[in-house]
Short mmCIF file of N, CA and C in Angstrom, two decimals:
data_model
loop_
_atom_site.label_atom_id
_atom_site.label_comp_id
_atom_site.label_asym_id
_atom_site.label_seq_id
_atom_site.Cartn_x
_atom_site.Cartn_y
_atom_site.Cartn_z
N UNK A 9 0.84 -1.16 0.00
CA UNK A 9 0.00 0.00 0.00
C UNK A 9 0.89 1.23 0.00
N UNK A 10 0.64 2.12 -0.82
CA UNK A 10 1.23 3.30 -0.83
C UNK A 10 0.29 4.88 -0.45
N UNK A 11 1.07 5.79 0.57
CA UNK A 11 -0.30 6.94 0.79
C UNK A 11 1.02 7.80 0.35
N UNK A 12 0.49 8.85 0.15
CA UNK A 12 1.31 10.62 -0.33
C UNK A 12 0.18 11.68 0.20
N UNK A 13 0.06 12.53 0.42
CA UNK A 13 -0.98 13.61 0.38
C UNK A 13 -0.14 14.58 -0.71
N UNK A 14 -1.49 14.69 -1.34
CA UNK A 14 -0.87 16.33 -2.20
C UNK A 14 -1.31 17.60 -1.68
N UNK A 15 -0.73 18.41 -2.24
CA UNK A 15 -0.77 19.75 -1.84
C UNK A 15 -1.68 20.46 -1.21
N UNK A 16 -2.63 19.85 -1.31
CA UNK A 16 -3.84 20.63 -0.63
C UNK A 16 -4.51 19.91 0.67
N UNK A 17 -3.43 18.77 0.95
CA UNK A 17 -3.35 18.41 2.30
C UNK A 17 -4.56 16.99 2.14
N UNK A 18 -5.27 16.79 1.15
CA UNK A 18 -5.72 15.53 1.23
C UNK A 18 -4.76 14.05 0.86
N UNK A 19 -4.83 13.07 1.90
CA UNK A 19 -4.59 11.97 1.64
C UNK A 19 -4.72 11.05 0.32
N UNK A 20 -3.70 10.32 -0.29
CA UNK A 20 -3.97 9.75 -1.58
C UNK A 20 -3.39 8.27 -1.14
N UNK A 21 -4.29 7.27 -1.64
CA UNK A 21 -4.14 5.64 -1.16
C UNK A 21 -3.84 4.61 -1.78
N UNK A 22 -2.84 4.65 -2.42
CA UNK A 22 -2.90 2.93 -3.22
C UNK A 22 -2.24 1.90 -3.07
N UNK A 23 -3.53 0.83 -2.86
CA UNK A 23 -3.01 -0.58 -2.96
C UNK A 23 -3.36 -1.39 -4.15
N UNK A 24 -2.11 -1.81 -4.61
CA UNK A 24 -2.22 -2.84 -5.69
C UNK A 24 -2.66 -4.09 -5.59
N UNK A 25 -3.34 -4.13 -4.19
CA UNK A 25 -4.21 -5.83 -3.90
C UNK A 25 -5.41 -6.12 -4.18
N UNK A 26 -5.82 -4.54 -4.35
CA UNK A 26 -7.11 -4.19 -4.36
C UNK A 26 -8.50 -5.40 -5.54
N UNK A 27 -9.12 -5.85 -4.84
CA UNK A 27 -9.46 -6.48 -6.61
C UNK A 27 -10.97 -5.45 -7.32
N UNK A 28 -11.51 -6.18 -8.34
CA UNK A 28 -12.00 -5.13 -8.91
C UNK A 28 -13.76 -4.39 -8.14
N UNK A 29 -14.22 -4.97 -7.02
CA UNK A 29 -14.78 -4.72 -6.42
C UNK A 29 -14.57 -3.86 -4.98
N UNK A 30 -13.24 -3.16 -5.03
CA UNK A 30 -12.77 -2.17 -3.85
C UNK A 30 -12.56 -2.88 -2.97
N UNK A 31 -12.87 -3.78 -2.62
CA UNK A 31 -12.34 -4.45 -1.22
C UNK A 31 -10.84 -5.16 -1.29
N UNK A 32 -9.97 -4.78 0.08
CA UNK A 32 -8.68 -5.25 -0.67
C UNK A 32 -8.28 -6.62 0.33
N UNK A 33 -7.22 -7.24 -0.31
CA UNK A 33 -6.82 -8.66 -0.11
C UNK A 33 -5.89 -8.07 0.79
N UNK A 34 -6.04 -8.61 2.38
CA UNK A 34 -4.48 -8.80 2.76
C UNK A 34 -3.87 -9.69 3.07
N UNK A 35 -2.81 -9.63 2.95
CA UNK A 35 -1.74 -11.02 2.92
C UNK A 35 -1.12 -11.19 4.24
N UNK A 36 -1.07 -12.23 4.92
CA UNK A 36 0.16 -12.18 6.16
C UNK A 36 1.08 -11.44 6.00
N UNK A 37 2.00 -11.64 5.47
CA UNK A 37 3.24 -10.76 5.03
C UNK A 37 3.15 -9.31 5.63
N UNK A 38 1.90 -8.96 4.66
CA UNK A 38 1.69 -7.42 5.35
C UNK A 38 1.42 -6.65 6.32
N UNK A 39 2.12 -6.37 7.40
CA UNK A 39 2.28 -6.18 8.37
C UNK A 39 1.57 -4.35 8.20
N UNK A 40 0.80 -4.11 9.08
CA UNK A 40 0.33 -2.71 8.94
C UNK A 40 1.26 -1.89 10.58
N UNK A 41 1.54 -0.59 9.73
CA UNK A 41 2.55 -0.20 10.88
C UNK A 41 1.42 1.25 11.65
N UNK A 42 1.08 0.91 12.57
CA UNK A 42 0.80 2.28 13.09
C UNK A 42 1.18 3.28 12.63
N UNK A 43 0.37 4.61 12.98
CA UNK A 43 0.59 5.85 12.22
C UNK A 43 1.00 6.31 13.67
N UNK A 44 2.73 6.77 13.80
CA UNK A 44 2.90 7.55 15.06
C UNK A 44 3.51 8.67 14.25
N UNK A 45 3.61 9.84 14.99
CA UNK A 45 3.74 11.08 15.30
C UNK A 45 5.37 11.07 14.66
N UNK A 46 5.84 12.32 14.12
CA UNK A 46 7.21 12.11 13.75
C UNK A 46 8.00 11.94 15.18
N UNK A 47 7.87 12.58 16.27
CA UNK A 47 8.50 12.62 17.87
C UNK A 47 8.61 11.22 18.05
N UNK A 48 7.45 10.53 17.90
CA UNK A 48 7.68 9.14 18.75
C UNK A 48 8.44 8.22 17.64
N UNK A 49 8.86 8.35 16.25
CA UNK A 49 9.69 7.21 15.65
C UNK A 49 11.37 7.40 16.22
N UNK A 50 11.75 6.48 16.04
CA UNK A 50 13.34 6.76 16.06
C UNK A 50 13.44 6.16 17.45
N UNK A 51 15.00 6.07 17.41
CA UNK A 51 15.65 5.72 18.83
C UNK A 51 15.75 6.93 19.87
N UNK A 52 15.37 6.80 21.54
CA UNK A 52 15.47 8.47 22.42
C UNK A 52 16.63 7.16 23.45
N UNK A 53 17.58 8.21 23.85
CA UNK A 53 18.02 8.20 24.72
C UNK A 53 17.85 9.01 25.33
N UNK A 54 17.44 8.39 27.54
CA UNK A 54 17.44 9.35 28.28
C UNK A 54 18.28 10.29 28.55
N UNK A 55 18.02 11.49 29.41
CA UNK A 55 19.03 12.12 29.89
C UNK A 55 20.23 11.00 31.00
N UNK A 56 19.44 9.97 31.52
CA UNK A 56 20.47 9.62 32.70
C UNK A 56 21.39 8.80 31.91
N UNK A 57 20.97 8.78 30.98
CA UNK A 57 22.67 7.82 30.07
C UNK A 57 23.52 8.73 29.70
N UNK A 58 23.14 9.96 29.46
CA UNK A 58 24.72 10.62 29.35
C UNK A 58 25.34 11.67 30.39
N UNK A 59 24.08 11.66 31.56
CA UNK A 59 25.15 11.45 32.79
C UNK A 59 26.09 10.67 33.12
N UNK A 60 25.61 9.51 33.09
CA UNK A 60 26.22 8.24 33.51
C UNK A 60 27.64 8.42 32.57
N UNK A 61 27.88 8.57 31.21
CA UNK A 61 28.51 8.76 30.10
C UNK A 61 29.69 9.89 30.89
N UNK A 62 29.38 10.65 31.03
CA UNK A 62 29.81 12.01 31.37
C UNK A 62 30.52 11.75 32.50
N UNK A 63 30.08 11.24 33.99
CA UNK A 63 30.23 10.79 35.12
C UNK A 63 31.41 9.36 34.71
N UNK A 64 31.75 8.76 33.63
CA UNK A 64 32.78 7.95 34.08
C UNK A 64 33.99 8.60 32.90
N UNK A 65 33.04 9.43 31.77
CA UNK A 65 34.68 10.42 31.05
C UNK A 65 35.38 11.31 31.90
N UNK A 66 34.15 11.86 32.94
CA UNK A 66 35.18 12.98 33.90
C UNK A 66 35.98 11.89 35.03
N UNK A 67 35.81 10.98 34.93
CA UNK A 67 36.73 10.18 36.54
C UNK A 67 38.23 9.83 35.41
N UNK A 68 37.91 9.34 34.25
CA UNK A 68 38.96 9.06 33.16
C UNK A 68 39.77 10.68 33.00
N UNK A 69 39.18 11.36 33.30
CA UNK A 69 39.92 13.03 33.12
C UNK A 69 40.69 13.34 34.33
N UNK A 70 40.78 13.00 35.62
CA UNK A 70 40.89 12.68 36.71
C UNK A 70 42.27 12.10 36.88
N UNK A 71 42.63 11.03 35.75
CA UNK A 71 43.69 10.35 35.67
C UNK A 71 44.69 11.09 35.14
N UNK A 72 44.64 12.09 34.80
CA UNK A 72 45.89 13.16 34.18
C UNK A 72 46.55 12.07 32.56
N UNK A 73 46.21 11.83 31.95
CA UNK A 73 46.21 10.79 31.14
C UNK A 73 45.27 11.05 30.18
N UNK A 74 45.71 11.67 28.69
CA UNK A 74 44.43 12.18 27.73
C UNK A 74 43.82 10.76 27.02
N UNK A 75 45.64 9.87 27.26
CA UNK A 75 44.39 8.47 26.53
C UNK A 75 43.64 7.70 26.91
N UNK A 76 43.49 7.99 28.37
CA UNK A 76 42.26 6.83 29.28
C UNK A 76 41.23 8.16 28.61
N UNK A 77 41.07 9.40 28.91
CA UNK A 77 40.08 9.95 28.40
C UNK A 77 39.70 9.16 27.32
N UNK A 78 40.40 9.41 26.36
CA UNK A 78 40.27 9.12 24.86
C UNK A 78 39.84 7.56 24.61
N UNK A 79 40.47 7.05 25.33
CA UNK A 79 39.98 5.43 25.84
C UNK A 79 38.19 5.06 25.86
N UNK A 80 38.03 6.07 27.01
CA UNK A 80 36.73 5.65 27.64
C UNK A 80 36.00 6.35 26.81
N UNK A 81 35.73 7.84 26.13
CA UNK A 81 35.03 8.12 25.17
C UNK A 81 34.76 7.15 23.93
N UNK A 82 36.05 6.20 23.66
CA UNK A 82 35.82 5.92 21.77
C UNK A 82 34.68 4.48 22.84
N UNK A 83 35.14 3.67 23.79
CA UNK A 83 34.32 2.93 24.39
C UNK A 83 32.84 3.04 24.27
N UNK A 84 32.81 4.15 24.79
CA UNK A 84 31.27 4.27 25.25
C UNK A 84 30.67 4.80 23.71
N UNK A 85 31.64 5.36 23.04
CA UNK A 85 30.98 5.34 21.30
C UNK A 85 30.42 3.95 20.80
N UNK A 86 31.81 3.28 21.16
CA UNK A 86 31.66 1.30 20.34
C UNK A 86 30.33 0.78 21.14
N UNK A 87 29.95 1.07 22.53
CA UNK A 87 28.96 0.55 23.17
C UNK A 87 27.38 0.91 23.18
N UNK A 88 27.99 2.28 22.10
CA UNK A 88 26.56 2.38 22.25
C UNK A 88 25.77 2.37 20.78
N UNK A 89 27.13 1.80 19.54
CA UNK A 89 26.81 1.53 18.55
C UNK A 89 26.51 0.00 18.71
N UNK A 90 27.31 -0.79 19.60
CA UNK A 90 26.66 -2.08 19.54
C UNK A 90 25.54 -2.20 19.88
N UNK A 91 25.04 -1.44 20.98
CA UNK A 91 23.65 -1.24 21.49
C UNK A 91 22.27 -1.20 20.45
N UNK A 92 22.84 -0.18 19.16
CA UNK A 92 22.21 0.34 18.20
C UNK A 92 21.78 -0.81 17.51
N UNK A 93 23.08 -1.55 17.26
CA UNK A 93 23.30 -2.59 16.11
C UNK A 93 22.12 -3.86 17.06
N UNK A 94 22.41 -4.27 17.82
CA UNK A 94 21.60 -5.66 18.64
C UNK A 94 20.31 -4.66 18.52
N UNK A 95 19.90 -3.50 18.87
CA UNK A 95 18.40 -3.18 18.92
C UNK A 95 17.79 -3.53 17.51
N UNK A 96 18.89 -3.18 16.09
CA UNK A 96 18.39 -3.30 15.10
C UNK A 96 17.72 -4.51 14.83
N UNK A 97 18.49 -5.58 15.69
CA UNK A 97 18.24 -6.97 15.37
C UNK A 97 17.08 -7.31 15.82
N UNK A 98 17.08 -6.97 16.98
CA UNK A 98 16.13 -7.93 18.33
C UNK A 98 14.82 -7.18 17.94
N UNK A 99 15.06 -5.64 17.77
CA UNK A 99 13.63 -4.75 17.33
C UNK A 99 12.48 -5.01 18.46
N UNK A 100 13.34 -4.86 19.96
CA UNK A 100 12.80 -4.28 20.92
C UNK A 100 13.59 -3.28 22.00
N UNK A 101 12.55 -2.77 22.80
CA UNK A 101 13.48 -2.07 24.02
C UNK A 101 14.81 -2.23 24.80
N UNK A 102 15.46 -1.52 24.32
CA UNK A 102 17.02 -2.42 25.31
C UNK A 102 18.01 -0.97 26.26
N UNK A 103 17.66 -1.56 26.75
CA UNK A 103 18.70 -0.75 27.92
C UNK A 103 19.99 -0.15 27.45
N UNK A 104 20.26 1.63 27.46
CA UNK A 104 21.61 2.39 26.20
C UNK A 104 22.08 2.00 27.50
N UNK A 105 22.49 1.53 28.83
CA UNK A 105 24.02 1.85 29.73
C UNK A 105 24.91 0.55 29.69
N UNK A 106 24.14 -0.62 29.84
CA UNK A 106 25.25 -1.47 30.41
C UNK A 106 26.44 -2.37 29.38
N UNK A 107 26.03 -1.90 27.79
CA UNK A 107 27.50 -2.19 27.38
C UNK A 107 28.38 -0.69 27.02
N UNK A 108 27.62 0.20 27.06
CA UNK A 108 28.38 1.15 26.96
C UNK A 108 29.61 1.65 27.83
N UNK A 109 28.57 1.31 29.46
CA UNK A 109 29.53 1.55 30.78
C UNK A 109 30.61 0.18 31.23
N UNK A 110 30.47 -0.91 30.53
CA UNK A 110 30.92 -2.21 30.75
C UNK A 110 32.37 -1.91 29.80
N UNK A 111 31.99 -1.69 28.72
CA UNK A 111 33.15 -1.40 27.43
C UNK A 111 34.13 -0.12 28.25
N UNK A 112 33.08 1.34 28.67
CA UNK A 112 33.84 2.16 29.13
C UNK A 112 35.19 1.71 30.15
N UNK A 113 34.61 0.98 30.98
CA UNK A 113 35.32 0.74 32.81
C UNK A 113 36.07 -0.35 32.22
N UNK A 114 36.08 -1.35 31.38
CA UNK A 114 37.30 -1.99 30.88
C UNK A 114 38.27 -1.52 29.94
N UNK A 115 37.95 -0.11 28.92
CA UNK A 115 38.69 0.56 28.44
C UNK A 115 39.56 1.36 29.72
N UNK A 116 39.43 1.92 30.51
CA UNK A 116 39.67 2.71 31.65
C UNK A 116 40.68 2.43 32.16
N UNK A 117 40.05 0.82 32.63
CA UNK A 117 41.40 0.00 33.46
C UNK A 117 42.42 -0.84 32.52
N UNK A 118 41.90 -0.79 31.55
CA UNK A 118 43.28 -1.28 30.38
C UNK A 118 44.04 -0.24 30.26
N UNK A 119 43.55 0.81 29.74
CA UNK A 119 44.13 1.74 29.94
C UNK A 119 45.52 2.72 30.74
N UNK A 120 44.74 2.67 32.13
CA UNK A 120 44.87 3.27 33.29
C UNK A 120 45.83 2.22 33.82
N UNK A 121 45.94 1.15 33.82
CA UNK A 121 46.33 0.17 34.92
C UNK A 121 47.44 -0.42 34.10
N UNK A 122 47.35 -0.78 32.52
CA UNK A 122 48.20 -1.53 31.53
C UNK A 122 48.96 -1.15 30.70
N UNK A 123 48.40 0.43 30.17
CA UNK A 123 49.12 1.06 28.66
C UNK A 123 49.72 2.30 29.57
N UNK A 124 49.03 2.91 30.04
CA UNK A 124 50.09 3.78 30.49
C UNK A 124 51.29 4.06 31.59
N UNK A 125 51.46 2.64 32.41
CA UNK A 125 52.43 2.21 32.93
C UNK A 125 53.53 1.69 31.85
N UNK A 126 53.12 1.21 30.91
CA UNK A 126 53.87 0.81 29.71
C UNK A 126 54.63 1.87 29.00
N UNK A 127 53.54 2.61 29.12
CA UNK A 127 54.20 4.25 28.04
C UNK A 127 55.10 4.90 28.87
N UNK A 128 54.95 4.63 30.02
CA UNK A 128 55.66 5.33 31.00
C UNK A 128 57.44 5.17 30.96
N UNK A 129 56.64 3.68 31.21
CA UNK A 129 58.36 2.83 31.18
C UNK A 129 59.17 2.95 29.64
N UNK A 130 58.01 2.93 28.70
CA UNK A 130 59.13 3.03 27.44
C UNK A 130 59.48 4.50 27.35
N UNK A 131 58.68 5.55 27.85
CA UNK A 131 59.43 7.28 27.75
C UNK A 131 60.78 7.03 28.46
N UNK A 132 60.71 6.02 29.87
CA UNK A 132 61.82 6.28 30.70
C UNK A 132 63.17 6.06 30.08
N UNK A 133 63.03 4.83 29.29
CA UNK A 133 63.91 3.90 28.83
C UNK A 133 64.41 4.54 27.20
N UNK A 134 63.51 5.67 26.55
CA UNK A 134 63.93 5.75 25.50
C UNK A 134 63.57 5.06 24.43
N UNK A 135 62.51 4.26 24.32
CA UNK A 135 62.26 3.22 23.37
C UNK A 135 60.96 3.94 22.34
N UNK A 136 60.89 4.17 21.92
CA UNK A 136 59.89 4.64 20.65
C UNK A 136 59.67 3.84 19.87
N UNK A 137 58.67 3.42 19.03
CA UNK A 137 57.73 2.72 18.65
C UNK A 137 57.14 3.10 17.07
#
């Protein structure tokens, strides 16, 4: 089924199932989608996810260290595109924090705890890369 309105704001309707007595055939297949509002389509994230977001880039800022920053930001990017990607799939409600903040706090402490003790030791030592 196809609708358009033209210009003068009336609705225009066609289905090609139609048979020649106006009444139309529907098929399983055809799934009819509610008519929502442009506001309600699309993906919303709350405000408390990018607190939460915000609240573990500023503790990563904390570390005097721009690449745990840089760490935990590209994280919580990858986490909340995987988020995107599994909603696409599943095509229900799913919770934006817990791989975003899961990915973040293991970027953090890889980071924080593994690479830049490393970087440290190779500035000390002279070793460049």
């Amino acid at each position: 089924m196809w609708s358009m309105t033209m210009a003068d704001g009336e609705p225009v309707t066609y289905n090609p199932l139609n048979n020649s007595n106006g009444s139309s055939v529907s098929s399983p297949q055809q799934q009819q989608i509610p008519d929502q509002e442009p506001d309600e389509q699309g993906v919303k994230l709350g405000l408390g996810d990018f607190i939460f977001y915000s609240v573990l880039v500023g503790k990563a800022a904390t570390a005097d260290d721009w690449n745990t920053v840089m760490a935990c930001f590209v994280a919580i990017l990858i986490g909340l595109c995987l988020t995107l990607l599994i909603l696409a799939i599943v095509k229900k409600a799913l919770p934006a924090l817990p791989i975003s903040i899961f990915a973040g706090i293991l970027f953090y402490a890889c980071t924080r705890f593994c690479i830049k003790p490393m970087c440290d030791q190779m500035a000390i030592h002279q070793v460049y890369v």
